[in-house]
Phi, psi and omega in degrees: 000306173297309232235016157321314173235174194263329171332321196267309197309322203289317179323311198283306216272331205272343188272352204257143185240158151303154178281206176277349182266028173042048193215132160260124162334310163305306187281358183267329199275345187278330188274349180291330175279328190277327176308328171296321156079059173274148191279311187238152177225125160255135167254118195235121210093035182293354161052231180262020162083016192289322191277323168293321183291305192304336169313310209283303181303334190260341190225058176304327182287355199274151197273049192245142207246117172269106179240157188195151181288336196251116177285343165290307167316297182295319164327312210276326201267355161293314156323331175286346195103358196271155200262132181226175178203151164265140201194109166284116199305329171301353179191083186277140182258048160261139177295165178286163176050039170235032152206155181288322186226139154234133188259142177235083145314060187076082185192333181250023148296358169264345191272137177311314166235089209306313174291303179310297196289342175291326177278329147328321163275331174300299183309332181282342193285147171256162195292125195095020166274158198225144182265147169258099159236160185234117162205186207252161171264164180291004178251353162312116182031044172324295188296325168278328171302302172314334176275343182276003178090009192256195176219159189312145196273095189249120198238170189284349176227106188218170170297332189278313180268338230273303200293331182278316158341294198289329174274015147308344187210020180214134185301327199205132189224108179248167196208154197228119167260135186233120170269132146225198197224145173250100170276118172265124191271350172193175184305324189285327231259320180292339168281316188285336177293292189313330170267010156288340175242316171219106178323297187321301180306308199294321183297317188275356183274137188281145176291158177207153187264145181083184172292163162210169177226120174242161162291133168220171209212110198229136167246163167244113171272145175235112179234139178254000000 
């Protein structure tokens, strides 16, 4: 339901700014893929195609396939001119050892069977291929969630447990942790962001005046 159409995801994406390091996780993930200079990339859970568009602009000769389970997200990515397909990460219709890089940005916490999806990633990666995965930490937006009467979001694939999880399937895992900030111009913007994934939290957020910032925490993993 959350990802049937791109509007909810765009509402969340639009509030994020670089943190104290002056670094964007999207830029870190993009640059990690570009440095690898892959001939073929498969992205699972491509969302609106923002990351795919940035990578393909820098690697115009790369065979890049942006995939998602949601037809609405695939349509949004296709509208950017990307090559797309509707694909379930747990049953990818690709040959063994057929990709140089697999990208999984802010999506592995959603898959029903995480180990199955990671086995599929391993299967389609060529020897020496790399998974570039992005996720958020337990502290991500935790203060805002508490103010709305909720609790921090603890997921199956996070900054805290992602390295251990990837280690079950990959020999080498490296990480880059990035602090970010969510900027809300006013109370209504914060409500819209919360409503994109939890309407009850949105309704519970106490009114505030003016703008507010909340801390975010994201990790970009690379796994060989």
